[in-house]
PDB file of C-alpha atoms in Angstrom:
ATOM      1  CA  MET A   1     -16.270  -8.069  37.259  1.00  0.00           C
ATOM      2  CA  ARG A   2     -18.578  -6.583  40.095  1.00  0.00           C
ATOM      3  CA  LEU A   3     -22.432  -7.056  39.957  1.00  0.00           C
ATOM      4  CA  ARG A   4     -24.482  -4.083  40.599  1.00  0.00           C
ATOM      5  CA  CYS A   5     -27.604  -4.812  42.577  1.00  0.00           C
ATOM      6  CA  ALA A   6     -30.436  -1.860  42.687  1.00  0.00           C
ATOM      7  CA  VAL A   7     -32.829  -1.868  45.676  1.00  0.00           C
ATOM      8  CA  LEU A   8     -35.943  -0.108  44.492  1.00  0.00           C
ATOM      9  CA  ASP A   9     -38.309   2.338  46.837  1.00  0.00           C
ATOM     10  CA  ASP A  10     -36.481   1.830  49.907  1.00  0.00           C
ATOM     11  CA  PHE A  11     -38.222   4.651  51.025  1.00  0.00           C
ATOM     12  CA  GLN A  12     -37.062   4.808  54.437  1.00  0.00           C
ATOM     13  CA  GLN A  13     -32.963   3.802  53.612  1.00  0.00           C
ATOM     14  CA  VAL A  14     -33.335   0.567  55.477  1.00  0.00           C
ATOM     15  CA  ALA A  15     -32.528  -2.154  53.248  1.00  0.00           C
ATOM     16  CA  THR A  16     -28.845  -2.288  53.988  1.00  0.00           C
ATOM     17  CA  GLU A  17     -29.613  -1.739  57.747  1.00  0.00           C
ATOM     18  CA  LEU A  18     -32.042  -4.479  58.283  1.00  0.00           C
ATOM     19  CA  ALA A  19     -29.600  -7.247  56.872  1.00  0.00           C
ATOM     20  CA  ASP A  20     -26.656  -8.422  56.657  1.00  0.00           C
ATOM     21  CA  TRP A  21     -25.140  -8.105  53.155  1.00  0.00           C
ATOM     22  CA  SER A  22     -21.788  -9.643  54.259  1.00  0.00           C
ATOM     23  CA  SER A  23     -21.726 -12.521  52.511  1.00  0.00           C
ATOM     24  CA  VAL A  24     -22.190 -10.973  48.739  1.00  0.00           C
ATOM     25  CA  ALA A  25     -20.128  -7.932  49.422  1.00  0.00           C
ATOM     26  CA  GLY A  26     -17.008  -9.327  47.801  1.00  0.00           C
ATOM     27  CA  GLN A  27     -19.247  -9.456  44.340  1.00  0.00           C
ATOM     28  CA  VAL A  28     -21.924  -6.929  44.408  1.00  0.00           C
ATOM     29  CA  ASP A  29     -22.049  -3.548  44.838  1.00  0.00           C
ATOM     30  CA  VAL A  30     -25.867  -2.075  46.226  1.00  0.00           C
ATOM     31  CA  VAL A  31     -27.404   1.020  45.584  1.00  0.00           C
ATOM     32  CA  SER A  32     -30.828   1.967  47.639  1.00  0.00           C
ATOM     33  CA  PHE A  33     -33.246   4.292  45.566  1.00  0.00           C
ATOM     34  CA  SER A  34     -35.396   6.067  48.214  1.00  0.00           C
ATOM     35  CA  GLU A  35     -37.231   7.908  45.243  1.00  0.00           C
ATOM     36  CA  HIS A  36     -39.812   6.171  43.448  1.00  0.00           C
ATOM     37  CA  PHE A  37     -39.835   5.546  39.577  1.00  0.00           C
ATOM     38  CA  GLY A  38     -43.290   6.106  38.009  1.00  0.00           C
ATOM     39  CA  SER A  39     -42.669   5.337  34.508  1.00  0.00           C
ATOM     40  CA  GLU A  40     -41.110   2.994  32.091  1.00  0.00           C
ATOM     41  CA  ASP A  41     -38.647   4.988  31.047  1.00  0.00           C
ATOM     42  CA  GLU A  42     -37.399   6.395  34.484  1.00  0.00           C
ATOM     43  CA  LEU A  43     -37.130   2.319  35.262  1.00  0.00           C
ATOM     44  CA  ALA A  44     -35.264   1.748  31.972  1.00  0.00           C
ATOM     45  CA  ALA A  45     -32.927   4.787  32.499  1.00  0.00           C
ATOM     46  CA  ALA A  46     -32.205   4.087  36.208  1.00  0.00           C
ATOM     47  CA  LEU A  47     -31.422   0.315  35.971  1.00  0.00           C
ATOM     48  CA  ALA A  48     -29.762   0.070  32.800  1.00  0.00           C
ATOM     49  CA  GLU A  49     -26.150  -0.914  34.483  1.00  0.00           C
ATOM     50  CA  PHE A  50     -27.878  -3.199  36.922  1.00  0.00           C
ATOM     51  CA  ASP A  51     -27.153  -6.671  36.925  1.00  0.00           C
ATOM     52  CA  ILE A  52     -29.593  -7.696  39.979  1.00  0.00           C
ATOM     53  CA  VAL A  53     -32.713  -5.748  41.379  1.00  0.00           C
ATOM     54  CA  VAL A  54     -34.477  -6.434  44.483  1.00  0.00           C
ATOM     55  CA  THR A  55     -38.265  -4.913  44.207  1.00  0.00           C
ATOM     56  CA  LEU A  56     -40.882  -4.875  46.884  1.00  0.00           C
ATOM     57  CA  ARG A  57     -44.217  -6.722  46.482  1.00  0.00           C
ATOM     58  CA  GLU A  58     -46.397  -5.656  43.452  1.00  0.00           C
ATOM     59  CA  ARG A  59     -45.187  -1.954  43.373  1.00  0.00           C
ATOM     60  CA  VAL A  60     -43.351  -1.604  40.131  1.00  0.00           C
ATOM     61  CA  PRO A  61     -44.592  -3.644  37.038  1.00  0.00           C
ATOM     62  CA  PHE A  62     -42.276  -5.615  35.023  1.00  0.00           C
ATOM     63  CA  PRO A  63     -43.677  -6.167  31.765  1.00  0.00           C
ATOM     64  CA  ALA A  64     -42.173  -7.544  28.618  1.00  0.00           C
ATOM     65  CA  GLY A  65     -40.906  -4.345  27.202  1.00  0.00           C
ATOM     66  CA  LEU A  66     -39.060  -3.083  30.305  1.00  0.00           C
ATOM     67  CA  LEU A  67     -37.125  -6.254  30.571  1.00  0.00           C
ATOM     68  CA  ALA A  68     -36.481  -6.334  27.134  1.00  0.00           C
ATOM     69  CA  ARG A  69     -34.680  -2.604  27.913  1.00  0.00           C
ATOM     70  CA  LEU A  70     -32.807  -4.071  30.832  1.00  0.00           C
ATOM     71  CA  PRO A  71     -30.165  -6.285  28.652  1.00  0.00           C
ATOM     72  CA  ARG A  72     -27.623  -6.637  31.880  1.00  0.00           C
ATOM     73  CA  LEU A  73     -30.571  -7.728  34.192  1.00  0.00           C
ATOM     74  CA  LYS A  74     -30.061 -11.797  35.477  1.00  0.00           C
ATOM     75  CA  LEU A  75     -31.830 -11.488  38.515  1.00  0.00           C
ATOM     76  CA  LEU A  76     -34.708 -10.114  40.081  1.00  0.00           C
ATOM     77  CA  ILE A  77     -36.270 -10.822  43.320  1.00  0.00           C
ATOM     78  CA  ALA A  78     -39.748  -9.587  44.684  1.00  0.00           C
ATOM     79  CA  SER A  79     -40.855  -9.693  48.253  1.00  0.00           C
ATOM     80  CA  GLY A  80     -43.575 -11.805  49.189  1.00  0.00           C
ATOM     81  CA  MET A  81     -44.250 -15.385  46.525  1.00  0.00           C
ATOM     82  CA  ARG A  82     -46.913 -14.225  44.628  1.00  0.00           C
ATOM     83  CA  ASN A  83     -46.377 -11.520  42.152  1.00  0.00           C
ATOM     84  CA  THR A  84     -48.839 -10.708  39.319  1.00  0.00           C
ATOM     85  CA  VAL A  85     -46.993  -7.402  37.899  1.00  0.00           C
ATOM     86  CA  ILE A  86     -43.708  -9.917  36.668  1.00  0.00           C
ATOM     87  CA  ASP A  87     -44.114 -11.134  32.934  1.00  0.00           C
ATOM     88  CA  TYR A  88     -42.630 -14.455  33.908  1.00  0.00           C
ATOM     89  CA  ALA A  89     -42.241 -15.951  30.199  1.00  0.00           C
ATOM     90  CA  ALA A  90     -40.692 -12.532  29.368  1.00  0.00           C
ATOM     91  CA  ALA A  91     -38.137 -13.033  32.304  1.00  0.00           C
ATOM     92  CA  GLU A  92     -37.460 -16.636  30.750  1.00  0.00           C
ATOM     93  CA  ALA A  93     -37.021 -15.313  27.436  1.00  0.00           C
ATOM     94  CA  HIS A  94     -34.604 -12.478  28.224  1.00  0.00           C
ATOM     95  CA  GLY A  95     -32.341 -15.047  30.696  1.00  0.00           C
ATOM     96  CA  VAL A  96     -33.504 -13.310  33.995  1.00  0.00           C
ATOM     97  CA  THR A  97     -34.245 -15.645  37.488  1.00  0.00           C
ATOM     98  CA  VAL A  98     -36.770 -14.274  39.186  1.00  0.00           C
ATOM     99  CA  CYS A  99     -36.882 -15.382  43.065  1.00  0.00           C
ATOM    100  CA  GLY A 100     -38.887 -14.475  45.853  1.00  0.00           C
ATOM    101  CA  THR A 101     -39.088 -14.122  49.948  1.00  0.00           C
ATOM    102  CA  ALA A 102     -41.184 -14.975  52.862  1.00  0.00           C
ATOM    103  CA  SER A 103     -43.841 -12.879  53.770  1.00  0.00           C
ATOM    104  CA  SER A 104     -45.431 -12.462  57.101  1.00  0.00           C
ATOM    105  CA  SER A 105     -49.476 -12.199  57.218  1.00  0.00           C
ATOM    106  CA  THR A 106     -49.502 -10.514  60.537  1.00  0.00           C
ATOM    107  CA  PRO A 107     -48.290  -6.534  59.726  1.00  0.00           C
ATOM    108  CA  PRO A 108     -51.272  -6.469  57.112  1.00  0.00           C
ATOM    109  CA  VAL A 109     -53.198  -7.953  60.413  1.00  0.00           C
ATOM    110  CA  GLU A 110     -52.732  -5.181  62.739  1.00  0.00           C
ATOM    111  CA  LEU A 111     -52.398  -2.394  60.366  1.00  0.00           C
ATOM    112  CA  THR A 112     -56.270  -3.422  59.542  1.00  0.00           C
ATOM    113  CA  TRP A 113     -56.996  -2.822  63.323  1.00  0.00           C
ATOM    114  CA  ALA A 114     -55.254   0.109  63.662  1.00  0.00           C
ATOM    115  CA  LEU A 115     -57.047   1.481  60.869  1.00  0.00           C
ATOM    116  CA  LEU A 116     -60.502   0.201  62.146  1.00  0.00           C
ATOM    117  CA  LEU A 117     -60.172   1.477  65.881  1.00  0.00           C
ATOM    118  CA  GLY A 118     -58.428   4.770  64.611  1.00  0.00           C
ATOM    119  CA  LEU A 119     -61.979   5.035  62.974  1.00  0.00           C
ATOM    120  CA  ALA A 120     -64.681   3.914  65.499  1.00  0.00           C
ATOM    121  CA  ARG A 121     -62.603   6.213  68.166  1.00  0.00           C
ATOM    122  CA  GLY A 122     -61.752   9.186  66.384  1.00  0.00           C
ATOM    123  CA  ILE A 123     -58.326   8.748  67.222  1.00  0.00           C
ATOM    124  CA  VAL A 124     -56.800  11.199  64.687  1.00  0.00           C
ATOM    125  CA  GLU A 125     -59.601  13.863  64.840  1.00  0.00           C
ATOM    126  CA  GLU A 126     -59.176  13.580  69.033  1.00  0.00           C
ATOM    127  CA  SER A 127     -55.522  13.995  69.453  1.00  0.00           C
ATOM    128  CA  ASN A 128     -55.274  16.449  66.946  1.00  0.00           C
ATOM    129  CA  SER A 129     -57.708  18.574  68.846  1.00  0.00           C
ATOM    130  CA  LEU A 130     -55.889  17.871  71.887  1.00  0.00           C
ATOM    131  CA  ARG A 131     -52.330  18.985  70.835  1.00  0.00           C
ATOM    132  CA  SER A 132     -53.923  22.167  69.146  1.00  0.00           C
ATOM    133  CA  GLY A 133     -56.211  23.656  72.310  1.00  0.00           C
ATOM    134  CA  GLY A 134     -59.285  22.232  70.785  1.00  0.00           C
ATOM    135  CA  PRO A 135     -62.749  21.077  72.230  1.00  0.00           C
ATOM    136  CA  TRP A 136     -62.033  18.342  74.714  1.00  0.00           C
ATOM    137  CA  GLN A 137     -64.110  15.269  73.466  1.00  0.00           C
ATOM    138  CA  GLN A 138     -65.662  16.273  70.411  1.00  0.00           C
ATOM    139  CA  SER A 139     -66.808  12.446  69.007  1.00  0.00           C
ATOM    140  CA  VAL A 140     -68.795   9.631  70.302  1.00  0.00           C
ATOM    141  CA  GLY A 141     -67.152   6.648  69.495  1.00  0.00           C
ATOM    142  CA  ALA A 142     -68.503   3.656  67.992  1.00  0.00           C
ATOM    143  CA  ASP A 143     -68.855   0.444  70.065  1.00  0.00           C
ATOM    144  CA  LEU A 144     -67.224  -3.274  68.805  1.00  0.00           C
ATOM    145  CA  HIS A 145     -68.326  -5.189  71.280  1.00  0.00           C
ATOM    146  CA  GLY A 146     -71.797  -6.896  70.049  1.00  0.00           C
ATOM    147  CA  ARG A 147     -71.470  -5.213  66.317  1.00  0.00           C
ATOM    148  CA  ARG A 148     -71.525  -7.078  63.344  1.00  0.00           C
ATOM    149  CA  LEU A 149     -67.561  -7.040  61.393  1.00  0.00           C
ATOM    150  CA  GLY A 150     -68.530  -8.460  58.047  1.00  0.00           C
ATOM    151  CA  LEU A 151     -65.392  -9.844  55.889  1.00  0.00           C
ATOM    152  CA  LEU A 152     -65.127 -10.157  52.108  1.00  0.00           C
ATOM    153  CA  GLY A 153     -62.185 -12.811  52.001  1.00  0.00           C
ATOM    154  CA  LEU A 154     -61.215 -15.426  54.856  1.00  0.00           C
ATOM    155  CA  GLY A 155     -57.976 -16.364  53.734  1.00  0.00           C
ATOM    156  CA  LYS A 156     -54.784 -16.139  55.830  1.00  0.00           C
ATOM    157  CA  ILE A 157     -55.138 -12.625  56.673  1.00  0.00           C
ATOM    158  CA  GLY A 158     -59.073 -12.644  56.789  1.00  0.00           C
ATOM    159  CA  SER A 159     -59.359 -15.326  59.275  1.00  0.00           C
ATOM    160  CA  LYS A 160     -56.929 -13.516  61.717  1.00  0.00           C
ATOM    161  CA  VAL A 161     -58.367 -10.370  61.414  1.00  0.00           C
ATOM    162  CA  ALA A 162     -61.751 -12.223  62.121  1.00  0.00           C
ATOM    163  CA  GLN A 163     -60.105 -13.577  65.493  1.00  0.00           C
ATOM    164  CA  VAL A 164     -59.524 -10.151  66.563  1.00  0.00           C
ATOM    165  CA  GLY A 165     -62.761  -9.523  66.206  1.00  0.00           C
ATOM    166  CA  LEU A 166     -64.481 -12.246  68.000  1.00  0.00           C
ATOM    167  CA  ALA A 167     -62.020 -11.533  70.637  1.00  0.00           C
ATOM    168  CA  PHE A 168     -63.461  -8.069  71.103  1.00  0.00           C
ATOM    169  CA  GLY A 169     -66.940  -9.896  70.998  1.00  0.00           C
ATOM    170  CA  MET A 170     -68.167  -8.799  67.741  1.00  0.00           C
ATOM    171  CA  ARG A 171     -70.133 -10.951  65.689  1.00  0.00           C
ATOM    172  CA  VAL A 172     -68.309 -12.192  62.626  1.00  0.00           C
ATOM    173  CA  GLY A 173     -69.691 -13.002  59.035  1.00  0.00           C
ATOM    174  CA  ALA A 174     -67.728 -14.084  56.120  1.00  0.00           C
ATOM    175  CA  TRP A 175     -68.201 -13.892  52.194  1.00  0.00           C
ATOM    176  CA  SER A 176     -65.961 -14.830  49.098  1.00  0.00           C
ATOM    177  CA  GLN A 177     -67.275 -16.186  45.848  1.00  0.00           C
ATOM    178  CA  ASN A 178     -65.319 -19.866  46.937  1.00  0.00           C
ATOM    179  CA  LEU A 179     -66.081 -19.503  50.814  1.00  0.00           C
ATOM    180  CA  THR A 180     -67.616 -22.310  52.218  1.00  0.00           C
ATOM    181  CA  GLY A 181     -69.615 -23.302  55.248  1.00  0.00           C
ATOM    182  CA  GLU A 182     -67.251 -25.586  56.677  1.00  0.00           C
ATOM    183  CA  ARG A 183     -64.334 -23.225  56.376  1.00  0.00           C
ATOM    184  CA  ALA A 184     -66.414 -20.150  58.289  1.00  0.00           C
ATOM    185  CA  ALA A 185     -67.002 -22.693  60.704  1.00  0.00           C
ATOM    186  CA  GLU A 186     -63.168 -23.794  61.237  1.00  0.00           C
ATOM    187  CA  VAL A 187     -62.639 -19.812  61.682  1.00  0.00           C
ATOM    188  CA  GLY A 188     -65.821 -19.605  64.334  1.00  0.00           C
ATOM    189  CA  VAL A 189     -67.566 -17.374  62.340  1.00  0.00           C
ATOM    190  CA  GLU A 190     -70.978 -17.010  60.066  1.00  0.00           C
ATOM    191  CA  LEU A 191     -71.066 -17.538  56.515  1.00  0.00           C
ATOM    192  CA  ALA A 192     -73.224 -14.749  54.831  1.00  0.00           C
ATOM    193  CA  ALA A 193     -76.053 -15.778  52.208  1.00  0.00           C
ATOM    194  CA  SER A 194     -74.563 -13.104  50.229  1.00  0.00           C
ATOM    195  CA  LYS A 195     -72.459 -10.417  49.387  1.00  0.00           C
ATOM    196  CA  GLU A 196     -74.938  -8.082  49.502  1.00  0.00           C
ATOM    197  CA  GLU A 197     -76.177  -9.593  52.905  1.00  0.00           C
ATOM    198  CA  LEU A 198     -72.861  -9.178  54.483  1.00  0.00           C
ATOM    199  CA  LEU A 199     -72.958  -5.652  53.248  1.00  0.00           C
ATOM    200  CA  SER A 200     -75.840  -4.611  54.336  1.00  0.00           C
ATOM    201  CA  ASP A 201     -75.902  -5.851  57.738  1.00  0.00           C
ATOM    202  CA  SER A 202     -72.452  -4.979  58.694  1.00  0.00           C
ATOM    203  CA  ASP A 203     -71.327  -2.124  61.110  1.00  0.00           C
ATOM    204  CA  PHE A 204     -67.606  -2.552  59.546  1.00  0.00           C
ATOM    205  CA  VAL A 205     -66.798  -4.184  56.510  1.00  0.00           C
ATOM    206  CA  SER A 206     -63.217  -5.190  55.783  1.00  0.00           C
ATOM    207  CA  VAL A 207     -61.732  -6.428  52.386  1.00  0.00           C
ATOM    208  CA  HIS A 208     -59.299  -9.560  52.590  1.00  0.00           C
ATOM    209  CA  LEU A 209     -59.332 -10.661  48.884  1.00  0.00           C
ATOM    210  CA  ALA A 210     -56.529 -11.284  46.271  1.00  0.00           C
ATOM    211  CA  LEU A 211     -56.994  -8.943  42.995  1.00  0.00           C
ATOM    212  CA  GLY A 212     -58.252 -10.832  39.991  1.00  0.00           C
ATOM    213  CA  ASP A 213     -60.858 -10.577  37.174  1.00  0.00           C
ATOM    214  CA  ARG A 214     -63.498 -11.848  39.652  1.00  0.00           C
ATOM    215  CA  THR A 215     -62.781  -9.033  42.360  1.00  0.00           C
ATOM    216  CA  ARG A 216     -61.647  -6.231  40.389  1.00  0.00           C
ATOM    217  CA  GLY A 217     -64.488  -3.617  40.899  1.00  0.00           C
ATOM    218  CA  LEU A 218     -66.070  -5.702  43.342  1.00  0.00           C
ATOM    219  CA  LEU A 219     -67.319  -3.112  45.302  1.00  0.00           C
ATOM    220  CA  GLY A 220     -69.415  -0.426  43.181  1.00  0.00           C
ATOM    221  CA  ALA A 221     -71.196   2.402  43.520  1.00  0.00           C
ATOM    222  CA  ALA A 222     -74.299  -0.302  44.224  1.00  0.00           C
ATOM    223  CA  GLU A 223     -72.579  -1.996  46.559  1.00  0.00           C
ATOM    224  CA  LEU A 224     -71.362   0.892  48.611  1.00  0.00           C
ATOM    225  CA  ALA A 225     -74.890   2.012  48.537  1.00  0.00           C
ATOM    226  CA  LEU A 226     -75.986  -0.972  50.696  1.00  0.00           C
ATOM    227  CA  LEU A 227     -73.560   0.006  53.410  1.00  0.00           C
ATOM    228  CA  ARG A 228     -75.269   1.734  56.234  1.00  0.00           C
ATOM    229  CA  PRO A 229     -74.840   5.109  56.682  1.00  0.00           C
ATOM    230  CA  THR A 230     -73.036   4.290  60.192  1.00  0.00           C
ATOM    231  CA  ALA A 231     -71.229   1.695  58.915  1.00  0.00           C
ATOM    232  CA  TYR A 232     -67.139   1.817  58.224  1.00  0.00           C
ATOM    233  CA  LEU A 233     -65.207   0.043  55.311  1.00  0.00           C
ATOM    234  CA  ILE A 234     -61.493  -0.710  55.581  1.00  0.00           C
ATOM    235  CA  ASN A 235     -59.674  -1.711  52.313  1.00  0.00           C
ATOM    236  CA  THR A 236     -56.024  -3.027  53.539  1.00  0.00           C
ATOM    237  CA  SER A 237     -55.981  -5.256  50.575  1.00  0.00           C
ATOM    238  CA  ARG A 238     -56.093  -3.986  46.849  1.00  0.00           C
ATOM    239  CA  ALA A 239     -57.479  -0.675  45.572  1.00  0.00           C
ATOM    240  CA  ALA A 240     -59.063  -1.879  42.626  1.00  0.00           C
ATOM    241  CA  ILE A 241     -61.246  -3.966  44.565  1.00  0.00           C
ATOM    242  CA  VAL A 242     -63.156  -1.171  45.282  1.00  0.00           C
ATOM    243  CA  ASP A 243     -64.458   1.671  42.908  1.00  0.00           C
ATOM    244  CA  GLN A 244     -62.297   5.126  43.981  1.00  0.00           C
ATOM    245  CA  ASP A 245     -64.490   7.257  42.308  1.00  0.00           C
ATOM    246  CA  ALA A 246     -67.991   5.535  44.123  1.00  0.00           C
ATOM    247  CA  LEU A 247     -65.838   5.614  47.538  1.00  0.00           C
ATOM    248  CA  LEU A 248     -64.646   9.428  46.908  1.00  0.00           C
ATOM    249  CA  ALA A 249     -68.691  10.044  46.294  1.00  0.00           C
ATOM    250  CA  ALA A 250     -70.070   8.206  49.503  1.00  0.00           C
ATOM    251  CA  LEU A 251     -67.289   9.887  51.524  1.00  0.00           C
ATOM    252  CA  HIS A 252     -68.484  13.300  50.488  1.00  0.00           C
ATOM    253  CA  GLU A 253     -72.061  12.582  50.503  1.00  0.00           C
ATOM    254  CA  GLY A 254     -71.828  11.087  53.759  1.00  0.00           C
ATOM    255  CA  ARG A 255     -73.410   7.896  52.865  1.00  0.00           C
ATOM    256  CA  LEU A 256     -70.433   6.358  54.848  1.00  0.00           C
ATOM    257  CA  ALA A 257     -69.614   6.975  58.769  1.00  0.00           C
ATOM    258  CA  GLY A 258     -65.762   6.557  57.539  1.00  0.00           C
ATOM    259  CA  ALA A 259     -63.141   4.295  55.545  1.00  0.00           C
ATOM    260  CA  GLY A 260     -59.661   3.215  56.306  1.00  0.00           C
ATOM    261  CA  VAL A 261     -57.418   2.699  53.006  1.00  0.00           C
ATOM    262  CA  ASP A 262     -54.107   1.425  52.874  1.00  0.00           C
ATOM    263  CA  VAL A 263     -53.871   1.063  49.142  1.00  0.00           C
ATOM    264  CA  PHE A 264     -54.111   3.135  45.905  1.00  0.00           C
ATOM    265  CA  ASP A 265     -54.904   3.164  42.172  1.00  0.00           C
ATOM    266  CA  VAL A 266     -51.876   5.037  41.983  1.00  0.00           C
ATOM    267  CA  GLU A 267     -48.892   4.708  44.391  1.00  0.00           C
ATOM    268  CA  PRO A 268     -47.400   6.792  45.814  1.00  0.00           C
ATOM    269  CA  LEU A 269     -50.608   9.003  46.097  1.00  0.00           C
ATOM    270  CA  PRO A 270     -50.136  12.296  43.900  1.00  0.00           C
ATOM    271  CA  ALA A 271     -49.936  15.448  45.911  1.00  0.00           C
ATOM    272  CA  GLY A 272     -53.270  16.639  44.506  1.00  0.00           C
ATOM    273  CA  HIS A 273     -55.264  13.572  44.511  1.00  0.00           C
ATOM    274  CA  PRO A 274     -58.835  13.848  45.931  1.00  0.00           C
ATOM    275  CA  LEU A 275     -58.134  11.142  48.541  1.00  0.00           C
ATOM    276  CA  ARG A 276     -55.667  13.356  50.404  1.00  0.00           C
ATOM    277  CA  THR A 277     -58.617  15.534  51.390  1.00  0.00           C
ATOM    278  CA  ALA A 278     -61.530  13.239  51.362  1.00  0.00           C
ATOM    279  CA  PRO A 279     -64.095  13.770  54.208  1.00  0.00           C
ATOM    280  CA  ARG A 280     -64.024  10.614  56.797  1.00  0.00           C
ATOM    281  CA  LEU A 281     -61.040   9.026  55.507  1.00  0.00           C
ATOM    282  CA  LEU A 282     -58.199   7.795  57.623  1.00  0.00           C
ATOM    283  CA  ALA A 283     -55.300   7.015  55.091  1.00  0.00           C
ATOM    284  CA  THR A 284     -52.048   5.654  55.437  1.00  0.00           C
ATOM    285  CA  PRO A 285     -49.248   5.145  52.658  1.00  0.00           C
ATOM    286  CA  HIS A 286     -49.434   1.558  52.023  1.00  0.00           C
ATOM    287  CA  LEU A 287     -48.206   0.273  55.254  1.00  0.00           C
ATOM    288  CA  GLY A 288     -49.870  -2.829  55.484  1.00  0.00           C
ATOM    289  CA  TYR A 289     -46.946  -5.095  54.744  1.00  0.00           C
ATOM    290  CA  VAL A 290     -44.218  -2.304  56.597  1.00  0.00           C
ATOM    291  CA  SER A 291     -42.597  -3.593  59.757  1.00  0.00           C
ATOM    292  CA  ARG A 292     -39.525  -4.259  61.230  1.00  0.00           C
ATOM    293  CA  ALA A 293     -39.725  -7.948  61.095  1.00  0.00           C
ATOM    294  CA  ASN A 294     -41.155  -7.720  57.765  1.00  0.00           C
ATOM    295  CA  TYR A 295     -38.282  -6.233  56.168  1.00  0.00           C
ATOM    296  CA  GLU A 296     -35.879  -7.925  58.076  1.00  0.00           C
ATOM    297  CA  THR A 297     -37.264 -11.169  56.091  1.00  0.00           C
ATOM    298  CA  TYR A 298     -37.547  -9.809  52.684  1.00  0.00           C
ATOM    299  CA  TYR A 299     -34.111  -8.277  52.723  1.00  0.00           C
ATOM    300  CA  GLY A 300     -32.492 -10.955  54.108  1.00  0.00           C
ATOM    301  CA  GLN A 301     -33.925 -13.440  52.270  1.00  0.00           C
ATOM    302  CA  ALA A 302     -33.247 -11.166  49.192  1.00  0.00           C
ATOM    303  CA  VAL A 303     -29.371 -11.349  50.313  1.00  0.00           C
ATOM    304  CA  GLU A 304     -29.726 -15.295  50.680  1.00  0.00           C
ATOM    305  CA  GLY A 305     -31.253 -14.989  47.009  1.00  0.00           C
ATOM    306  CA  ILE A 306     -28.229 -13.267  45.718  1.00  0.00           C
ATOM    307  CA  ARG A 307     -25.477 -15.419  47.472  1.00  0.00           C
ATOM    308  CA  ALA A 308     -27.548 -18.742  45.990  1.00  0.00           C
ATOM    309  CA  PHE A 309     -27.868 -17.164  42.527  1.00  0.00           C
ATOM    310  CA  LEU A 310     -24.710 -16.683  42.756  1.00  0.00           C
ATOM    311  CA  ASP A 311     -23.460 -20.025  43.861  1.00  0.00           C
ATOM    312  CA  GLY A 312     -25.561 -21.454  40.555  1.00  0.00           C
ATOM    313  CA  LYS A 313     -28.543 -22.511  43.050  1.00  0.00           C
ATOM    314  CA  PRO A 314     -31.206 -20.264  43.179  1.00  0.00           C
ATOM    315  CA  VAL A 315     -34.041 -20.561  45.693  1.00  0.00           C
ATOM    316  CA  ARG A 316     -37.723 -19.694  46.098  1.00  0.00           C
ATOM    317  CA  ARG A 317     -38.269 -19.340  41.933  1.00  0.00           C
ATOM    318  CA  LEU A 318     -41.001 -17.453  41.132  1.00  0.00           C
ATOM    319  CA  GLY A 319     -42.865 -18.096  37.661  1.00  0.00           C
TER     320      GLY A 319
END
């Protein structure tokens, strides 16, 4: 009997174009879903007849309740090698093998700088004005050279963001709860005395932390109030690290020069969500990992994972 494989959230309809599925074509039928299933009931209904599911990053949770409603599911492949929204114990209990893929940290680094530069130089507003016959040169750009870039987190992504900042001639500081002076020195940046010092003395602040109990709500109203009114905040990490209501209030009240956001509490962002129309906000629909090379890796290794599972030798197992 042929197996059925569902590819979730293939918004661009590229899953079967950016990878060679021929190695499993004789045994597996692939169905790509371009729409997002927003509830467990929708997912359970859509995936009921599938043996294999390929899911992107941590967009779709697979809790115990959902896994119990998918009796045919035998293989779940998630892009990346870290996933906090899959119940691994429940997967094992239901006989579901969970595997991952490699994932590059380069695309989110590049998007971080696209947002930062877009904000600093008013790229969207100036482009729209030029195309619509509006004012010629309506904004005065913010300089990067000599300004301070504050990084919350100095891991794989944060350290690469730091290197670009140094190349721009910025003063780069970093802080996280476990960051040491030795690690900061390795990257060539300053270790901030505290989170509060980093926020209050930075012209640009960029978030590069993993979401966990210690980082959830790390930047609330009190922390955002420490930022200068000329400062910019960038978040390409996880939405829950920054209090969304507090961020909206700061933007509407002009207490921030601007914010660049790629992550949201609810994704896809509902049509009427206030972040869609917030002032001083440059927002993108979670494009941090969305690049051709990354997708080729995700879907190419998903095919490898399916082939290995069919051969009885699963690779890159998670959990």
